Amino acid sequence: MEDKESEREFPAFPYKPYSIQMDFMKALYRSLDNGGVSMLESPTGTGKTLSMICSALQWVVDQKQKQKSETVESDKNTTNEGSCGLDDEPDWMRNFVVNKDCQPNDNKIKKKKNGYGLRKSDKRRNQESCRDLFSHGMEKEDFCTQKECENLRKANDGSELNDEEFLLKEYESEEEEVIGSGKSKRKAGGVNISSSIEEEEEEEDEDVSEEEVEELKVYFCSRTHSQLSQFIKELQKTVFASEIRVVCLGSRKIFCINEEVLKLGNSTRINERCLELQKNKKNESSKIKNLGAKGRVRQTKASSGCPMLKNQKLQKQFRSEISEQGALDIEDLVQLGKNMRTCPYYGSRSMVPAAELVVLPYQSLLSKSSRESLGLNLKNNIVIIDEAHNLADSLIRMYDAKITLSQLENVHTHLEKYFGRFRSLLGPGNRRYIQTLMVLTRAFLQVLVNEKDENCVSQDAKKTGAKTGFDSSMAINDFLFSLNIDNINLVKLLQYIKESNIIHKVSGYGDKAASLQKGSALKDNGESCEEASILSGFRALVDMLLSLTNNDGDGRIIISTPRPISFGQQGGFLKYVMLTGEKIFSEIVDQAHAVILAGGTLQPIEETRERLFSWLPPNELHFLSCNHIIPPESILPVAVSNGPTGQEFDFSFGSRGSLTMIEELGRLLCNLVTVVPEGIVVFFTSFEYEEQVYEAWKTSGILDRITKKKCVFREPRRNTHVESVLKEYKQTIDALSDGPKEDPRSRSGAILLAVVGGKISEGINFSDGMGRCIVMVGLPYPSPSDIELLERIKHIEGLGDSNSTKPSKISASDEYYAGDVQAGFSILRSCRRRGKEYYENLCMKAVNQSIGRAIRHINDYAAILLVDMRYASESSKRSYSHPTNKLPQWIKDRLVSATNNYGEVHRLLHQFFKLNKNRGSVESY
């Protein structure tokens, strides 16, 4: 076995792999053989993505070859056995047996001809519970019956308000049928859940077979669309780009080419408008399937309201074009869609069943409802999650739910108007459920607006949380009891919402009534000015109700009451914060053959194991950590304790605002620009602190001194502007670095002021001259005043303590308030181990992500300056454990952890850049 593994090759790797790349590929291949969960860590800049591609896809190819060989061998054996057994039988008997065996397969293939397998997922989605259909992040689609469509057409032709259009169908009492049986309780009609986009003519699906739908797949996901595009670019370097069927998925906002929809800007509004366009056009098209003896009539060609989906033949051509061109990234798919005038979003989705490699964002794979909406089948397939350093937090945030005070008021008002108008026309079931919804929205409003009825918050909750602050948290059961709504069956209520189409009925009525009052205040595209916000409010309410059906210990309810104007933020909100991701992640692990967590900095792995797969014994978790490919002399990490004047650097919460500290940091930069060539990237802990520092430097004249040597750029708050800033930053470095060097006083390069946790720190590569020096200012601990963070800390502190005889010092009923930093520090001090570890890990993972932006290939080199005395080895002022213990091993091994003064740092930098400049000159010959 070991000999075979040592001889294993990966011929698709386009270059001669380094030893650590071979180690990584072999470990990944071995993990796929074994199955289960594996964590593979390889520093950024070591070719991790290319290694994952070549190893995982080679495993897929080998498995298919193995299965093919086994099938051929099995067929031979079957043929031999069959021949022996049938020799004594008459011909008619042998023919009968063969025909009978073939019959089911033909039927199976015919049943499978349903638009690249998407209708299969629709059928499954219809049978799922209300939780799966309404969970956070799902693409919610509602469809009307034939009679409703006719009413809608009539209403659109007239200006009067048509009651029949908005009247709910009679809904039977929940006692009469068992909810969750999969049967609709509406007496007439039914819910047609087949999306018009996914319905295609049978002849368009002839090339889709059962075998294509069940292809062995690799699902690769990462956090951002730009990271997915980088993955495709790496894939294009290999032979797999043309040999493996690949599809890249993304959000509607990224893929949409309908200019009218894109103008909406907001992702939620784009999603809802896209779905609304489909529904509207479908309602206008004929839904009659039988015309007497003439039989079935095919759906009209105009099966969608979006002009990019009117021609289904173009969708088929789009798929054919993708198959011919091979691996295409998101930009390629969007451009192809624009050229062909057909939707790339649904075009790429329809390719999933036949694909062998599916590249998609976190949300699409980690959210169960999104998986089902997209028709993703993880059973016995491979899941690779890249950039998995914050996977646990990313996963649970997908299941958060939030509804604002304004949304609650909007929903409650619309429910009251609708109920007042149709009360006498509604059946008892509809009346009861609508009244229940009004009771819930009224209770939620009371707890936010602090009405005189003080009983809306229980005495127990007051005792633990009723101070003069604005934010507090409660367990789910305490929240329900305090509002006297614990007797409401939320599961049945959610089932009613799903089956009755009440969301669109109520919002549609309110919108139509408002537009008639205002004199038809509609946009050019036919959408009401308020419709999107009404729908969003209802969706938020459904998400919140769904969250309240979770187990009591799975999450917490955050109650944020409205702030006075003097406090800035005015609107209140209710928010459910998911705290445990173990059950969510276990669904993925249970289905998939293997789950690979990859990243540049995955340690400490124990925290991830405890939060996501604690059932897995530590000795069964496959883990590999690779060193970096660069030689030791290509990196210079230094802990900088003192500035040029001897001032000690302390950027802790209480000291960083000091003008003395800010000016000393400025003097450090004034020195660095004279010794560091090309580009310097400076990371601050927040946008607010970067703004404070920049303004102070401008006032004191320090900024002018810096700009005499290097141009200064700043990371914009809006992500859409980042690309243009980076482009100008790179162009400036290239232009000034390549210019004449005769005058030592001339400019050379640029400085970029960035923020930890911003877009630049997470996925941007500063290779070569773009990042010759990375400066990390302070330790970016998250604010201890963040109530959601403190809830996670309290939860993590209690992990694994079920058998402990010593109770945690942190009570589950502790309450605290946003903005109270000292209360947050008090909670942190009361933590024994896990809570503190988690808080530190958040900080150092952010540091590692930022400083890892620099070294991108084997010939690259950079200095890394950790500017704060807490990084120094002899520092006595540090929070819990030493922060440098959590640095990546390849940085920690080369760290200069103590310097006597800044002069020593300057001398080290001068020698480092002189050495690497000479080394680069020698290598260029």
JSON list of C-alpha atoms in Angstrom, two decimals, residues 460-533:
[
{"chain": "A", "resi": 460, "resn": "ASP", "atom": "CA", "xyz": [-37.52, 36.71, 35.09]},
{"chain": "A", "resi": 461, "resn": "ALA", "atom": "CA", "xyz": [-36.30, 38.39, 31.92]},
{"chain": "A", "resi": 462, "resn": "LYS", "atom": "CA", "xyz": [-36.46, 41.79, 33.61]},
{"chain": "A", "resi": 463, "resn": "LYS", "atom": "CA", "xyz": [-34.44, 40.55, 36.53]},
{"chain": "A", "resi": 464, "resn": "THR", "atom": "CA", "xyz": [-31.61, 39.47, 34.22]},
{"chain": "A", "resi": 465, "resn": "GLY", "atom": "CA", "xyz": [-31.87, 42.06, 31.48]},
{"chain": "A", "resi": 466, "resn": "ALA", "atom": "CA", "xyz": [-34.03, 45.08, 32.27]},
{"chain": "A", "resi": 467, "resn": "LYS", "atom": "CA", "xyz": [-31.44, 47.75, 32.86]},
{"chain": "A", "resi": 468, "resn": "THR", "atom": "CA", "xyz": [-31.17, 51.05, 31.01]},
{"chain": "A", "resi": 469, "resn": "GLY", "atom": "CA", "xyz": [-29.44, 49.60, 27.98]},
{"chain": "A", "resi": 470, "resn": "PHE", "atom": "CA", "xyz": [-30.84, 48.88, 24.55]},
{"chain": "A", "resi": 471, "resn": "ASP", "atom": "CA", "xyz": [-29.88, 45.30, 23.73]},
{"chain": "A", "resi": 472, "resn": "SER", "atom": "CA", "xyz": [-30.48, 42.06, 25.58]},
{"chain": "A", "resi": 473, "resn": "SER", "atom": "CA", "xyz": [-30.66, 38.37, 24.77]},
{"chain": "A", "resi": 474, "resn": "MET", "atom": "CA", "xyz": [-32.96, 35.52, 25.74]},
{"chain": "A", "resi": 475, "resn": "ALA", "atom": "CA", "xyz": [-33.28, 31.80, 25.17]},
{"chain": "A", "resi": 476, "resn": "ILE", "atom": "CA", "xyz": [-36.01, 30.74, 22.73]},
{"chain": "A", "resi": 477, "resn": "ASN", "atom": "CA", "xyz": [-38.32, 29.25, 25.36]},
{"chain": "A", "resi": 478, "resn": "ASP", "atom": "CA", "xyz": [-37.92, 32.24, 27.70]},
{"chain": "A", "resi": 479, "resn": "PHE", "atom": "CA", "xyz": [-38.75, 34.55, 24.80]},
{"chain": "A", "resi": 480, "resn": "LEU", "atom": "CA", "xyz": [-41.90, 32.61, 23.89]},
{"chain": "A", "resi": 481, "resn": "PHE", "atom": "CA", "xyz": [-43.07, 32.39, 27.51]},
{"chain": "A", "resi": 482, "resn": "SER", "atom": "CA", "xyz": [-42.41, 36.08, 28.17]},
{"chain": "A", "resi": 483, "resn": "LEU", "atom": "CA", "xyz": [-44.64, 37.08, 25.24]},
{"chain": "A", "resi": 484, "resn": "ASN", "atom": "CA", "xyz": [-47.35, 34.52, 26.09]},
{"chain": "A", "resi": 485, "resn": "ILE", "atom": "CA", "xyz": [-47.08, 32.92, 22.67]},
{"chain": "A", "resi": 486, "resn": "ASP", "atom": "CA", "xyz": [-45.70, 29.57, 23.79]},
{"chain": "A", "resi": 487, "resn": "ASN", "atom": "CA", "xyz": [-49.06, 27.90, 23.12]},
{"chain": "A", "resi": 488, "resn": "ILE", "atom": "CA", "xyz": [-48.93, 28.65, 19.36]},
{"chain": "A", "resi": 489, "resn": "ASN", "atom": "CA", "xyz": [-48.02, 25.75, 17.11]},
{"chain": "A", "resi": 490, "resn": "LEU", "atom": "CA", "xyz": [-45.41, 27.42, 14.92]},
{"chain": "A", "resi": 491, "resn": "VAL", "atom": "CA", "xyz": [-44.80, 24.32, 12.78]},
{"chain": "A", "resi": 492, "resn": "LYS", "atom": "CA", "xyz": [-48.47, 24.22, 11.71]},
{"chain": "A", "resi": 493, "resn": "LEU", "atom": "CA", "xyz": [-48.49, 27.98, 11.19]},
{"chain": "A", "resi": 494, "resn": "LEU", "atom": "CA", "xyz": [-45.47, 27.74, 8.90]},
{"chain": "A", "resi": 495, "resn": "GLN", "atom": "CA", "xyz": [-47.13, 24.90, 7.02]},
{"chain": "A", "resi": 496, "resn": "TYR", "atom": "CA", "xyz": [-50.15, 27.13, 6.52]},
{"chain": "A", "resi": 497, "resn": "ILE", "atom": "CA", "xyz": [-48.00, 29.96, 5.21]},
{"chain": "A", "resi": 498, "resn": "LYS", "atom": "CA", "xyz": [-46.35, 27.59, 2.75]},
{"chain": "A", "resi": 499, "resn": "GLU", "atom": "CA", "xyz": [-49.57, 26.05, 1.45]},
{"chain": "A", "resi": 500, "resn": "SER", "atom": "CA", "xyz": [-51.94, 29.01, 1.45]},
{"chain": "A", "resi": 501, "resn": "ASN", "atom": "CA", "xyz": [-49.80, 31.50, -0.53]},
{"chain": "A", "resi": 502, "resn": "ILE", "atom": "CA", "xyz": [-50.84, 34.10, 2.03]},
{"chain": "A", "resi": 503, "resn": "ILE", "atom": "CA", "xyz": [-47.63, 36.10, 1.65]},
{"chain": "A", "resi": 504, "resn": "HIS", "atom": "CA", "xyz": [-48.37, 37.06, -1.94]},
{"chain": "A", "resi": 505, "resn": "LYS", "atom": "CA", "xyz": [-52.11, 37.43, -1.31]},
{"chain": "A", "resi": 506, "resn": "VAL", "atom": "CA", "xyz": [-51.67, 39.93, 1.54]},
{"chain": "A", "resi": 507, "resn": "SER", "atom": "CA", "xyz": [-48.77, 41.84, 0.01]},
{"chain": "A", "resi": 508, "resn": "GLY", "atom": "CA", "xyz": [-50.46, 41.85, -3.40]},
{"chain": "A", "resi": 509, "resn": "TYR", "atom": "CA", "xyz": [-53.68, 43.23, -1.96]},
{"chain": "A", "resi": 510, "resn": "GLY", "atom": "CA", "xyz": [-51.93, 45.90, 0.06]},
{"chain": "A", "resi": 511, "resn": "ASP", "atom": "CA", "xyz": [-49.80, 46.88, -2.89]},
{"chain": "A", "resi": 512, "resn": "LYS", "atom": "CA", "xyz": [-52.77, 47.09, -5.28]},
{"chain": "A", "resi": 513, "resn": "ALA", "atom": "CA", "xyz": [-54.84, 49.10, -2.81]},
{"chain": "A", "resi": 514, "resn": "ALA", "atom": "CA", "xyz": [-51.96, 51.51, -2.22]},
{"chain": "A", "resi": 515, "resn": "SER", "atom": "CA", "xyz": [-51.31, 51.93, -5.94]},
{"chain": "A", "resi": 516, "resn": "LEU", "atom": "CA", "xyz": [-54.98, 52.72, -6.62]},
{"chain": "A", "resi": 517, "resn": "GLN", "atom": "CA", "xyz": [-54.97, 55.31, -3.87]},
{"chain": "A", "resi": 518, "resn": "LYS", "atom": "CA", "xyz": [-51.83, 56.92, -5.23]},
{"chain": "A", "resi": 519, "resn": "GLY", "atom": "CA", "xyz": [-53.04, 56.78, -8.81]},
{"chain": "A", "resi": 520, "resn": "SER", "atom": "CA", "xyz": [-51.14, 53.73, -10.07]},
{"chain": "A", "resi": 521, "resn": "ALA", "atom": "CA", "xyz": [-47.66, 54.35, -8.68]},
{"chain": "A", "resi": 522, "resn": "LEU", "atom": "CA", "xyz": [-45.92, 51.64, -10.67]},
{"chain": "A", "resi": 523, "resn": "LYS", "atom": "CA", "xyz": [-42.43, 51.50, -12.07]},
{"chain": "A", "resi": 524, "resn": "ASP", "atom": "CA", "xyz": [-41.75, 51.02, -15.77]},
{"chain": "A", "resi": 525, "resn": "ASN", "atom": "CA", "xyz": [-41.15, 47.31, -15.26]},
{"chain": "A", "resi": 526, "resn": "GLY", "atom": "CA", "xyz": [-44.56, 46.84, -13.63]},
{"chain": "A", "resi": 527, "resn": "GLU", "atom": "CA", "xyz": [-43.28, 46.41, -10.08]},
{"chain": "A", "resi": 528, "resn": "SER", "atom": "CA", "xyz": [-44.76, 48.46, -7.31]},
{"chain": "A", "resi": 529, "resn": "CYS", "atom": "CA", "xyz": [-42.50, 50.89, -5.49]},
{"chain": "A", "resi": 530, "resn": "GLU", "atom": "CA", "xyz": [-43.34, 49.18, -2.18]},
{"chain": "A", "resi": 531, "resn": "GLU", "atom": "CA", "xyz": [-43.88, 45.56, -3.24]},
{"chain": "A", "resi": 532, "resn": "ALA", "atom": "CA", "xyz": [-40.28, 44.44, -2.72]},
{"chain": "A", "resi": 533, "resn": "SER", "atom": "CA", "xyz": [-40.13, 45.87, 0.80]}
]
